Coordinates of C-alpha atoms and ligand atoms in Angstrom, one line a residue:
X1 CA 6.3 11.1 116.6
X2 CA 9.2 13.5 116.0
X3 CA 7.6 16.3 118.0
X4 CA 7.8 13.5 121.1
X5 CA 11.8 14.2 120.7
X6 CA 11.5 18.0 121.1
X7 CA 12.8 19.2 124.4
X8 CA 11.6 23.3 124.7
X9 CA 14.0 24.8 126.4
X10 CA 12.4 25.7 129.7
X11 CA 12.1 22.1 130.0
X12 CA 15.5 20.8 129.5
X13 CA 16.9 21.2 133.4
X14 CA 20.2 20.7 132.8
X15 CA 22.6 23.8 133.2
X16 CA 26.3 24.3 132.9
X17 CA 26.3 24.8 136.8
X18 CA 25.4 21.1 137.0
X19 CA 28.8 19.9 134.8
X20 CA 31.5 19.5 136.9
X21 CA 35.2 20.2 135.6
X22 CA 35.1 21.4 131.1
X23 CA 35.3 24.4 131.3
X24 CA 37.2 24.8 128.3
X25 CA 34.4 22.8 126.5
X26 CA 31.6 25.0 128.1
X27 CA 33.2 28.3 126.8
X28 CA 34.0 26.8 123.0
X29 CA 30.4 25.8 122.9
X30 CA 29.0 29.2 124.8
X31 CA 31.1 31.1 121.5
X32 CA 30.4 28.4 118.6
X33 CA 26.4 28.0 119.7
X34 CA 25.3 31.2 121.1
X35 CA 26.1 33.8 118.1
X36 CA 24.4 31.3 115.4
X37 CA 21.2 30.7 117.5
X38 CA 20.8 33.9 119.2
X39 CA 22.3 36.7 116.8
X40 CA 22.1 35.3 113.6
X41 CA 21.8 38.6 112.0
X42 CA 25.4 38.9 112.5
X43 CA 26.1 36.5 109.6
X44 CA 24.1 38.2 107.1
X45 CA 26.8 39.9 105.2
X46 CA 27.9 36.5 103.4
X47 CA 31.5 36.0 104.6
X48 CA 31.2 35.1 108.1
X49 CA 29.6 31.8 108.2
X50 CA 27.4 30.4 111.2
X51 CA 28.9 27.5 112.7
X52 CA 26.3 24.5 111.3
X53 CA 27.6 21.2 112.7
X54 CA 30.0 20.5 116.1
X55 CA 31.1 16.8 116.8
X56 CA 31.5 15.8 120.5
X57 CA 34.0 12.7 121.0
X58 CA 35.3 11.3 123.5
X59 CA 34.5 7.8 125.9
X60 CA 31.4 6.8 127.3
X61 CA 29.9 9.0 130.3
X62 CA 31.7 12.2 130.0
X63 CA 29.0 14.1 129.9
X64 CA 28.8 15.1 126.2
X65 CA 24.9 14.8 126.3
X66 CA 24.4 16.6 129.2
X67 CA 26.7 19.2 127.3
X68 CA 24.1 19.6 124.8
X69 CA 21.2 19.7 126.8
X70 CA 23.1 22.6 129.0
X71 CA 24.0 24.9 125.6
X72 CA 20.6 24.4 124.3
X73 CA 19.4 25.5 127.7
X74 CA 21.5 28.5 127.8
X75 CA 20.9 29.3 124.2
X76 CA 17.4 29.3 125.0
X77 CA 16.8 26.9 122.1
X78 CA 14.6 24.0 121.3
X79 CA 16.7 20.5 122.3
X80 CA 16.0 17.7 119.5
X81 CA 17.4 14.1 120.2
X82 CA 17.8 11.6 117.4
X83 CA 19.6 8.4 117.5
X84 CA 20.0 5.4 115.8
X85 CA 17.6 3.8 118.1
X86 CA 14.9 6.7 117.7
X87 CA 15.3 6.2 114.1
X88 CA 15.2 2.3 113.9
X89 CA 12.3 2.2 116.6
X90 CA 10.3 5.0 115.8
X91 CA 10.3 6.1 112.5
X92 CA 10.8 2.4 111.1
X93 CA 9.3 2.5 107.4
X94 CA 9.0 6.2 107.0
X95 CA 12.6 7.5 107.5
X96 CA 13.6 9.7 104.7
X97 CA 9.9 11.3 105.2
X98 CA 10.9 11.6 108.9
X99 CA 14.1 13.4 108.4
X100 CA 12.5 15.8 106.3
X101 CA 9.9 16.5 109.3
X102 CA 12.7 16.5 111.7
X103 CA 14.3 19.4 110.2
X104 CA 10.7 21.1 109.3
X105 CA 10.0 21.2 112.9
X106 CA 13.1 22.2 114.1
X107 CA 13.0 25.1 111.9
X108 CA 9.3 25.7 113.7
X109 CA 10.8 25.4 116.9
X110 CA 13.9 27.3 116.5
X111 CA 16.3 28.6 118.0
X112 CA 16.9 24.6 117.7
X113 CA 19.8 22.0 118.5
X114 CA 19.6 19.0 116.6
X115 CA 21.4 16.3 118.9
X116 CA 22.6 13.5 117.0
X117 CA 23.8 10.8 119.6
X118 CA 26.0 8.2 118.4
X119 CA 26.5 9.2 115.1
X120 CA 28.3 6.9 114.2
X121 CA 25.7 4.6 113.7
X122 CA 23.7 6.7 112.2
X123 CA 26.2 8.7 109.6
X124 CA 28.8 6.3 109.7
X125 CA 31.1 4.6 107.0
X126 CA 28.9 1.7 107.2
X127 CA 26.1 3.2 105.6
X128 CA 28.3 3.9 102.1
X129 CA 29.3 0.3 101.5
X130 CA 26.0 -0.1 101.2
X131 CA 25.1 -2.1 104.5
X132 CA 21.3 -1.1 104.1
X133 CA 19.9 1.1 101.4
X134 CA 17.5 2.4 104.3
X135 CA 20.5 3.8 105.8
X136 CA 21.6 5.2 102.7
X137 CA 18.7 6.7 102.0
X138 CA 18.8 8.2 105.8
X139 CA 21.7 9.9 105.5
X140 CA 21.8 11.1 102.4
X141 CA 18.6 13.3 103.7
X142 CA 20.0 14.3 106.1
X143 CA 23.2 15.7 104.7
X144 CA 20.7 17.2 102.0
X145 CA 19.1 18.8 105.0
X146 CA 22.6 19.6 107.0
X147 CA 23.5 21.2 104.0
X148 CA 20.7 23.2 103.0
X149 CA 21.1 25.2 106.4
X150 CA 24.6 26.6 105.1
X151 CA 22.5 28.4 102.7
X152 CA 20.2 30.0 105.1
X153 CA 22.1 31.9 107.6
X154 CA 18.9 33.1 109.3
X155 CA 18.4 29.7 110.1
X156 CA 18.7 29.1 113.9
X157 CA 19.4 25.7 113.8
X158 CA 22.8 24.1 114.9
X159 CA 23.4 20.0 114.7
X160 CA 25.3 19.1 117.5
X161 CA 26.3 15.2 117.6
X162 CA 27.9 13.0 119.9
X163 CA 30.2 9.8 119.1
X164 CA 32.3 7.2 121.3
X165 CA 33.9 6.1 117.8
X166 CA 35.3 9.2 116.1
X167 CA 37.1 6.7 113.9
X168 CA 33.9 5.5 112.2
X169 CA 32.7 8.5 110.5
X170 CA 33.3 8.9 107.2
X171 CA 35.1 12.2 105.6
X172 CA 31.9 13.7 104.1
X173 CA 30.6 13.7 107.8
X174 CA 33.8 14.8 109.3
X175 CA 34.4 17.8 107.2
X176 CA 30.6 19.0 107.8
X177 CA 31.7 19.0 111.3
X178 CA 33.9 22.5 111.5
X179 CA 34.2 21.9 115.0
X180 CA 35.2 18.4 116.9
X181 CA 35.5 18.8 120.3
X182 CA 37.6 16.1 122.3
X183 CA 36.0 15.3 125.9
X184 CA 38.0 12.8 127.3
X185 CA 38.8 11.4 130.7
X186 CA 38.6 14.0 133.6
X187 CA 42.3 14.7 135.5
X188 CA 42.4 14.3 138.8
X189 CA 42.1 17.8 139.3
X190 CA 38.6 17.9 136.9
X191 CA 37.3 14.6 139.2
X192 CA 37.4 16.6 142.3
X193 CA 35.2 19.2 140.8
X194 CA 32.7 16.8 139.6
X195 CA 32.7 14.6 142.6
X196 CA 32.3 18.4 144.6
X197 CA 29.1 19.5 141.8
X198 CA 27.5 16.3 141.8
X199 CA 27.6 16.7 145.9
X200 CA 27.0 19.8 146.0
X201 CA 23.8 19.7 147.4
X202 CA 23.7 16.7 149.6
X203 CA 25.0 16.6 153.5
X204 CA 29.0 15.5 153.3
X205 CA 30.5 16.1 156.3
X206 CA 34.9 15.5 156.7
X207 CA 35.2 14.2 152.7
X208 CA 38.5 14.4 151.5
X209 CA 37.7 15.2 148.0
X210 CA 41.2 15.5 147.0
X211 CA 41.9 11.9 148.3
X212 CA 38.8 10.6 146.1
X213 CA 39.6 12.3 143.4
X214 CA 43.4 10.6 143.7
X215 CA 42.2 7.4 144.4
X216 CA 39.5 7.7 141.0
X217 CA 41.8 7.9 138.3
X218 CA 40.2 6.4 134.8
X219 CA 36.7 6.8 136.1
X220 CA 34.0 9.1 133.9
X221 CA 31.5 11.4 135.0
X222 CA 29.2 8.8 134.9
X223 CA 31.0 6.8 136.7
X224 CA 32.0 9.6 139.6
X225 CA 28.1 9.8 139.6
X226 CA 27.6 6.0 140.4
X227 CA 29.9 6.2 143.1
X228 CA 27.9 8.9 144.7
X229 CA 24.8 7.2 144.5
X230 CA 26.3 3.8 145.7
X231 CA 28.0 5.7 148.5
X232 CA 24.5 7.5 149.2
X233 CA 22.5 4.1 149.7
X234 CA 24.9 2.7 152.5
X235 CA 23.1 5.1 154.9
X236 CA 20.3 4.2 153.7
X237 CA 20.7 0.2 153.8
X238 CA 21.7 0.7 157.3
X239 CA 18.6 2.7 158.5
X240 CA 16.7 0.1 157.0
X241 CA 19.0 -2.6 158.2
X242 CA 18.3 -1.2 162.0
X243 CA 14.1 -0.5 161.4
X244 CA 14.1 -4.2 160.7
X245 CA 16.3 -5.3 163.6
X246 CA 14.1 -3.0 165.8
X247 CA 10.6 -4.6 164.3
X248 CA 12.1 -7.9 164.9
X249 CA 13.1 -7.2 168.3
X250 CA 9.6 -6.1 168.7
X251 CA 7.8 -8.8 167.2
X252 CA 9.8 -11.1 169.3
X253 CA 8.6 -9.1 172.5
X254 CA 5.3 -9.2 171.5
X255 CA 5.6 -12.8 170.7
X256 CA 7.0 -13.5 174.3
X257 CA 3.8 -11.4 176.1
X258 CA 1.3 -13.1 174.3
X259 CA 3.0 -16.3 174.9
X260 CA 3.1 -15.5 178.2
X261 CA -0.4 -14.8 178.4
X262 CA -1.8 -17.8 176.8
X263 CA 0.1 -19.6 179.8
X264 CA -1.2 -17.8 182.2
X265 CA -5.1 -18.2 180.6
X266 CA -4.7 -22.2 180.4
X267 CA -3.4 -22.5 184.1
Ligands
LIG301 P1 27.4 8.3 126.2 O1 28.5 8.4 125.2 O2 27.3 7.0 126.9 O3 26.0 8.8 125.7 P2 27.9 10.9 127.4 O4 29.3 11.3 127.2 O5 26.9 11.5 126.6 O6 27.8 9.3 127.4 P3 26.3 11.7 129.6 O7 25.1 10.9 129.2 O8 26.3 13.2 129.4 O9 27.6 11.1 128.9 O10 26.7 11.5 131.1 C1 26.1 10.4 131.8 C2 25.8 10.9 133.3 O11 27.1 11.0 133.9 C3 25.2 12.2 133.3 O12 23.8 12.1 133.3 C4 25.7 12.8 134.6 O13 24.9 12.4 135.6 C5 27.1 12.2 134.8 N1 28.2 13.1 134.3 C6 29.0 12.9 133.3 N2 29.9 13.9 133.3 C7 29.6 14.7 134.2 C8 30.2 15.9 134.7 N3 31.3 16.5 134.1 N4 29.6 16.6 135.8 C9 28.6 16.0 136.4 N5 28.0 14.9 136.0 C10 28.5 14.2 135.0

């Protein structure tokens, strides 16, 4: 069941190209991800340490998963997703067992990114007050896991994790984390150049993108995204609008001849 969440990395499809705007985020993940999962015989000597654990925060939509998916991509390295929801659906019963597989196969599939979306959930304070012993039981095997990989620097395998709640992690989590990387709302300046990527390959004649971009402010990636696409059915709804006005036109013609002709068979 946990292979089903293994993404290889000729299959991921997302690239940095497709981002728009965070380019600052793109490079600190090129240098923190690249060197651990593609040279780690670099770290061998015992002082230099791989980077083991990056936290993503920031809102909703801002494109922190696709983040991950585009390093993996570019790191050439296997692209594991576990959630909460994975983990409550899926692996109901048998977790602790699962974790253990989970990092057993990423080591298999390695160079791997373990993608922990909302981690909160998953690692969060919650868990310690004893809210479920499941839980407890979850993340203790994981950090047991998490850990273990600080001891083997030849392991290529990098946890990666995503949270809209910074705020809800506990310290033990937090300092296993030796990077946290803030992507927040994009500037007006960073809107443009998503609103330009995520058009880049449709037919836009005369947009202002500057003026969109102005006229956008507070809105996420995800949300730039929806615009497109809302924008992108208006064409659509009218060329449907008009084949049905034309079929009805047509009907109505028809109607009228064979109306017509029925008249003209009964006199
Ligand atoms: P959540 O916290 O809800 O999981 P997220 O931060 O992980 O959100 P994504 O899932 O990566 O956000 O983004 C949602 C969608 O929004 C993406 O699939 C993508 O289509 C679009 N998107 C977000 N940010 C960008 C961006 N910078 N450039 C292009 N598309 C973007």
């Amino acid at each position: 069941r946990i292979r089903q969440e293994v993404i290889p990395a000729n299959e991921i499809g997302v690239t940095f190209a497709d981002i728009g705007a965070l380019d600052e985020t793109k490079e600190s993940l090129q240098e923190l991800v690249m060197l651990p999962l593609r040279r780690p015989d670099l770290f061998k000597g015992g002082l230099l340490k791989p980077c083991r654990g990056i936290l993503l925060f920031g809102p909703p939509g801002t494109g922190k998963t696709m983040l991950a998916k585009a390093i993996a991509n570019e790191a050439g390295a296997s692209f594991i997703n576990v959630s909460m929801s994975t983990i409550t659906s899926k692996w109901f019963g048998e977790d602790e067992k699962n974790v253990r597989a989970l990092f057993t196969l990423a080591a298999k599939v390695s160079p791997t990114i373990v993608f922990v979306d909302e981690v909160d959930s998953m690692l969060g304070q919650r868990t310690r007050s004893g809210e479920h012993e499941a839980m407890r039981k979850i993340k203790n095997e994981f950090m047991m896991h998490w850990d273990g990989l600080l001891t083997k620097p030849g392991e290529r395998i990098l946890v990666l994790a995503a949270t809209n709640r910074p705020f809800d992690l506990d310290e033990a989590i937090i300092r296993r984390f030796e990077r946290r990387i803030m992507v927040g709302l994009p500037s007006t300046e960073s809107r443009e150049m998503i609103l330009r990527t995520l058009l880049a390959k449709e037919k836009v004649e005369n947009l202002e993108f500057k003026e969109l971009a102005a006229m956008t402010e507070g809105y996420t990636g995800s949300d730039l995204k929806n615009l497109c696409i809302t924008a992108a059915y208006r064409p659509v709804r009218e060329l449907i609008q008009q084949e049905r006005l034309k079929d009805m036109k047509h009907k109505d013609a028809e109607g009228k001849t064979s109306e017509g002709t029925s008249e003209t068979k009964e006199e």
